[in-house]
Short mmCIF file of C-alpha atoms in Angstrom, two decimals:
data_model
loop_
_atom_site.label_atom_id
_atom_site.label_comp_id
_atom_site.label_asym_id
_atom_site.label_seq_id
_atom_site.Cartn_x
_atom_site.Cartn_y
_atom_site.Cartn_z
CA MET A 1 -7.12 37.49 -9.96
CA ASP A 2 -8.77 38.13 -6.90
CA ASN A 3 -8.30 34.59 -5.26
CA PRO A 4 -12.59 33.20 -4.83
CA PHE A 5 -10.76 30.59 -1.83
CA ASP A 6 -9.78 33.67 0.23
CA ILE A 7 -13.72 34.02 1.20
CA ALA A 8 -14.43 30.94 3.06
CA ALA A 9 -16.24 28.25 2.60
CA PRO A 10 -16.34 26.33 5.61
CA LYS A 11 -17.89 22.45 4.64
CA TYR A 12 -14.38 22.63 2.27
CA ALA A 13 -12.46 19.63 4.14
CA ALA A 14 -15.53 17.55 4.45
CA VAL A 15 -17.16 17.33 1.09
CA ARG A 16 -14.31 18.10 -1.56
CA PRO A 17 -13.77 14.44 -2.18
CA ALA A 18 -9.80 13.61 -1.40
CA TYR A 19 -7.45 11.70 -4.05
CA PRO A 20 -7.63 7.70 -4.56
CA ALA A 21 -5.22 5.40 -3.71
CA ALA A 22 -4.16 4.39 -7.42
CA ALA A 23 -3.95 8.05 -7.75
CA LEU A 24 -1.65 8.44 -5.69
CA ASP A 25 0.50 4.93 -6.74
CA ALA A 26 0.80 6.65 -10.22
CA LEU A 27 2.14 9.75 -8.88
CA LEU A 28 4.71 8.33 -6.43
CA ALA A 29 5.78 5.46 -9.04
CA ARG A 30 7.72 8.49 -10.89
CA THR A 31 9.52 9.08 -7.32
CA GLU A 32 10.92 5.31 -7.19
CA GLY A 33 14.64 4.75 -6.92
CA ARG A 34 15.27 8.54 -5.60
CA ALA A 35 18.66 8.15 -3.38
CA CYS A 36 16.78 10.89 -1.06
CA SER A 37 15.33 9.36 2.28
CA PRO A 38 12.64 10.90 3.39
CA MET A 39 12.01 12.76 0.28
CA ARG A 40 10.47 16.21 0.40
CA ALA A 41 7.50 17.38 -1.68
CA ALA A 42 5.82 20.17 -2.31
CA ASP A 43 1.88 20.41 -2.79
CA ILE A 44 1.62 24.37 -4.22
CA GLY A 45 -2.07 25.25 -3.78
CA ALA A 46 -2.84 22.60 -0.90
CA GLY A 47 -6.02 24.00 -0.10
CA THR A 48 -6.92 21.93 3.04
CA GLY A 49 -4.63 19.63 2.87
CA LYS A 50 -5.93 16.45 1.48
CA MET A 51 -2.69 16.01 -1.34
CA SER A 52 -0.68 16.71 1.80
CA LEU A 53 -1.88 14.39 4.36
CA LEU A 54 -1.87 11.30 1.72
CA LEU A 55 2.10 12.08 1.06
CA ALA A 56 2.80 12.57 4.40
CA GLU A 57 1.44 9.14 4.65
CA ARG A 58 3.49 7.29 1.91
CA GLY A 59 6.23 9.01 3.77
CA PHE A 60 7.05 12.23 2.34
CA ASP A 61 8.04 15.87 4.33
CA VAL A 62 5.33 17.52 3.04
CA GLU A 63 5.63 21.46 2.14
CA ALA A 64 1.69 22.78 2.46
CA VAL A 65 1.82 25.91 0.17
CA GLU A 66 -1.56 27.65 0.40
CA PRO A 67 -1.78 31.58 -0.60
CA SER A 68 -5.39 31.56 0.94
CA ALA A 69 -5.93 32.40 4.66
CA PRO A 70 -9.10 30.51 5.05
CA MET A 71 -8.04 27.59 3.63
CA ARG A 72 -4.65 27.49 5.83
CA ALA A 73 -6.95 27.80 8.50
CA GLN A 74 -8.95 25.14 7.65
CA MET A 75 -6.13 22.60 7.08
CA ARG A 76 -4.74 23.02 10.29
CA GLU A 77 -8.02 21.73 11.89
CA ALA A 78 -7.13 18.74 9.34
CA ILE A 79 -4.01 18.18 9.70
CA GLU A 80 -4.56 18.62 13.65
CA GLY A 81 -2.90 14.83 15.05
CA ALA A 82 -1.97 13.50 11.08
CA PRO A 83 2.26 12.28 11.38
CA GLY A 84 4.08 15.64 12.10
CA ARG A 85 5.67 15.97 8.66
CA ILE A 86 3.29 18.55 7.35
CA ARG A 87 4.22 22.44 7.65
CA ILE A 88 2.14 25.28 6.25
CA ARG A 89 3.74 28.10 3.91
CA GLU A 90 2.07 31.02 3.37
CA ALA A 91 3.17 31.71 -0.75
CA SER A 92 2.51 31.46 -4.28
CA ALA A 93 3.08 28.96 -6.77
CA GLU A 94 5.02 32.04 -8.58
CA ALA A 95 7.24 32.74 -5.53
CA THR A 96 7.47 29.82 -3.20
CA GLY A 97 10.47 30.45 -0.83
CA PHE A 98 12.07 27.70 -1.10
CA PHE A 99 15.81 26.87 -1.45
CA ASP A 100 17.14 25.69 -4.77
CA ALA A 101 17.21 21.95 -5.61
CA SER A 102 15.36 21.23 -2.27
CA LEU A 103 12.81 19.21 -3.62
CA ASP A 104 11.86 15.90 -4.65
CA LEU A 105 8.23 16.22 -5.91
CA VAL A 106 5.95 19.60 -5.79
CA VAL A 107 2.71 18.33 -7.08
CA TYR A 108 -0.26 20.81 -7.65
CA ALA A 109 -3.39 18.85 -6.91
CA GLN A 110 -6.63 20.37 -8.08
CA SER A 111 -4.67 23.87 -8.60
CA TRP A 112 -2.19 24.73 -11.43
CA HIS A 113 -4.77 25.75 -13.84
CA TRP A 114 -4.74 28.66 -10.73
CA VAL A 115 -1.61 29.94 -11.72
CA ASP A 116 0.89 31.35 -14.13
CA ALA A 117 2.05 28.16 -16.10
CA GLU A 118 5.34 30.03 -17.20
CA ALA A 119 5.97 31.58 -13.90
CA ALA A 120 5.55 28.62 -11.73
CA GLY A 121 6.96 25.73 -14.57
CA VAL A 122 10.33 28.14 -14.12
CA GLU A 123 9.65 28.27 -10.41
CA ALA A 124 8.90 24.36 -10.25
CA ALA A 125 12.51 23.63 -11.65
CA ARG A 126 14.31 26.04 -10.04
CA ILE A 127 13.42 24.48 -6.56
CA LEU A 128 13.15 20.67 -7.67
CA ARG A 129 16.42 18.49 -7.11
CA ALA A 130 17.89 16.95 -10.24
CA GLY A 131 15.19 14.67 -11.55
CA GLY A 132 12.66 15.54 -9.72
CA ILE A 133 9.33 15.20 -10.69
CA LEU A 134 6.36 18.24 -11.29
CA ALA A 135 2.91 16.97 -11.04
CA ALA A 136 -0.73 18.49 -11.85
CA VAL A 137 -3.59 15.90 -10.64
CA TRP A 138 -7.17 16.32 -11.14
CA ASN A 139 -10.24 15.20 -10.01
CA GLN A 140 -13.45 15.98 -11.93
CA MET A 141 -16.39 14.15 -12.22
CA ASP A 142 -17.04 11.62 -15.54
CA VAL A 143 -19.16 14.10 -18.13
CA SER A 144 -18.75 11.22 -20.32
CA VAL A 145 -22.19 10.13 -18.23
CA PRO A 146 -25.17 11.85 -19.39
CA TRP A 147 -27.03 13.01 -15.78
CA VAL A 148 -23.58 13.67 -14.61
CA HIS A 149 -22.89 15.83 -17.38
CA ARG A 150 -25.88 18.19 -16.85
CA LEU A 151 -24.82 17.76 -12.69
CA THR A 152 -21.39 19.24 -13.50
CA ARG A 153 -23.08 22.03 -15.93
CA ILE A 154 -25.82 22.83 -13.11
CA MET A 155 -22.95 23.38 -10.32
CA ARG A 156 -20.94 25.75 -12.64
CA SER A 157 -17.93 22.54 -11.42
CA GLY A 158 -15.45 24.05 -13.61
CA ASP A 159 -13.12 23.29 -16.23
CA VAL A 160 -13.04 19.57 -17.38
CA HIS A 161 -9.28 18.87 -17.76
CA ARG A 162 -8.93 16.68 -21.23
CA PRO A 163 -7.00 13.99 -21.69
CA GLU A 164 -5.58 15.33 -25.00
CA ASN A 165 -4.99 18.72 -23.53
CA PRO A 166 -2.13 18.26 -21.19
CA PRO A 167 -0.57 20.84 -18.89
CA ALA A 168 2.18 23.07 -20.11
CA PHE A 169 5.26 22.88 -17.47
CA GLY A 170 7.59 24.76 -19.95
CA GLY A 171 10.85 23.41 -21.62
CA LEU A 172 13.18 22.82 -18.94
CA PHE A 173 10.84 19.55 -18.18
CA GLU A 174 10.18 16.17 -19.78
CA LYS A 175 6.84 15.84 -22.24
CA PRO A 176 4.29 15.42 -19.32
CA ARG A 177 2.99 11.52 -18.64
CA LEU A 178 -0.97 10.41 -17.84
CA ASP A 179 -2.62 8.12 -15.64
CA LEU A 180 -6.19 8.08 -15.49
CA VAL A 181 -7.70 6.70 -12.43
CA PRO A 182 -11.31 5.86 -12.77
CA TRP A 183 -13.22 5.48 -9.19
CA GLU A 184 -17.09 6.35 -7.52
CA ASP A 185 -17.36 8.49 -4.45
CA ARG A 186 -20.45 8.34 -2.96
CA MET A 187 -22.38 11.72 -1.70
CA THR A 188 -25.97 12.19 -0.30
CA PRO A 189 -27.81 15.19 -2.24
CA GLU A 190 -27.22 17.23 0.64
CA ALA A 191 -23.97 17.07 0.53
CA LEU A 192 -23.71 17.51 -3.31
CA LEU A 193 -25.79 20.82 -2.26
CA GLU A 194 -22.47 21.39 0.17
CA LEU A 195 -19.80 20.80 -2.92
CA GLY A 196 -21.39 23.62 -4.63
CA THR A 197 -21.20 26.06 -2.34
CA THR A 198 -17.16 25.32 -2.49
CA ARG A 199 -16.85 25.85 -6.19
CA SER A 200 -15.41 29.42 -6.73
CA SER A 201 -18.49 30.10 -9.51
CA TYR A 202 -20.55 30.41 -6.07
CA LEU A 203 -18.57 31.81 -4.12
CA ARG A 204 -18.27 34.83 -6.62
CA GLN A 205 -21.49 34.85 -7.34
CA ASP A 206 -23.69 37.38 -5.55
CA ARG A 207 -26.76 36.70 -2.85
CA ALA A 208 -29.24 35.95 -5.93
CA GLY A 209 -27.13 34.35 -7.98
CA ARG A 210 -25.70 31.91 -5.21
CA GLU A 211 -29.54 31.24 -4.37
CA ARG A 212 -30.62 30.62 -7.55
CA MET A 213 -27.47 28.28 -8.56
CA GLN A 214 -28.65 25.64 -4.90
CA ALA A 215 -32.30 26.20 -6.09
CA ASN A 216 -31.65 24.87 -9.36
CA LEU A 217 -29.52 21.86 -7.92
CA ARG A 218 -32.14 20.93 -5.15
CA TRP A 219 -34.62 21.08 -8.45
CA TYR A 220 -32.35 18.71 -10.40
CA LEU A 221 -31.48 16.46 -7.49
CA TYR A 222 -34.44 15.22 -5.38
CA GLU A 223 -37.06 16.37 -8.05
CA HIS A 224 -36.00 15.72 -11.73
CA LEU A 225 -33.33 12.24 -10.73
CA GLY A 226 -35.73 11.41 -7.84
CA TYR A 227 -33.29 11.25 -4.98
CA ALA A 228 -34.60 11.05 -1.33
CA PRO A 229 -32.86 13.28 0.84
CA GLY A 230 -29.82 10.89 2.54
CA ARG A 231 -29.89 8.74 -0.06
CA GLU A 232 -26.30 8.01 -1.08
CA ILE A 233 -25.58 8.49 -4.98
CA GLU A 234 -22.71 6.94 -6.85
CA ILE A 235 -20.62 9.64 -8.54
CA PRO A 236 -18.03 8.17 -11.14
CA TYR A 237 -14.54 10.39 -10.95
CA THR A 238 -11.91 10.50 -13.11
CA THR A 239 -8.73 11.59 -11.35
CA LEU A 240 -5.62 12.83 -14.28
CA VAL A 241 -2.26 12.21 -12.87
CA TRP A 242 0.25 14.48 -15.41
CA THR A 243 3.64 13.91 -14.39
CA ALA A 244 7.17 15.41 -15.83
CA ALA A 245 10.74 14.74 -14.90
CA LEU A 246 13.12 18.05 -14.69
CA LEU A 247 15.22 18.24 -17.39
#
């Protein structure tokens, strides 16, 4: 499958939301009591490094794995001046290049749905130390709210990852556990328009398709919902944090 994020999306780092502190708390609670200090994590499909930065702030040494050159370029800018605990690696979920049993935590933040789940699960089991944690984390708009559901349809904002459908980590891991973290983001209509340009559905469109998607979104935000330019909109989100320990 072609990687749509090989097409540069210059505003990706600025408009894609990060992860709430409570989601990091839930994730890192699974690593408590491990003997290694500092602990070592891989953020696979790291994108512009949002999860990598949060893990580094929590004291992890982080290997940020990202196959897309445009995303790695944005990540280098994003982590400039951050704690010197993040190393960027060009690799994939299925072939990371890490040594056996060398990591305490492997995280797929907004990226597990892009991988070959069987191969990625085997690779994660290989590179994790005994009892290490595999995690899949997704931010998604709360589509139980009708106006948000329609917004996501217009933006074609990807799959909705449902709590009753755990990720398939494979038989080398325990049954995945779920933490749900509700929160709100605030964005202007202009920022939401930029957010739409970072979606894979937009990046794969031709020029006419992109213009049509943006026109529909402008109509919905400014005319149908009646938001004034520059006015912040409260957008309800839920973060799903799935974790499983290596057996």
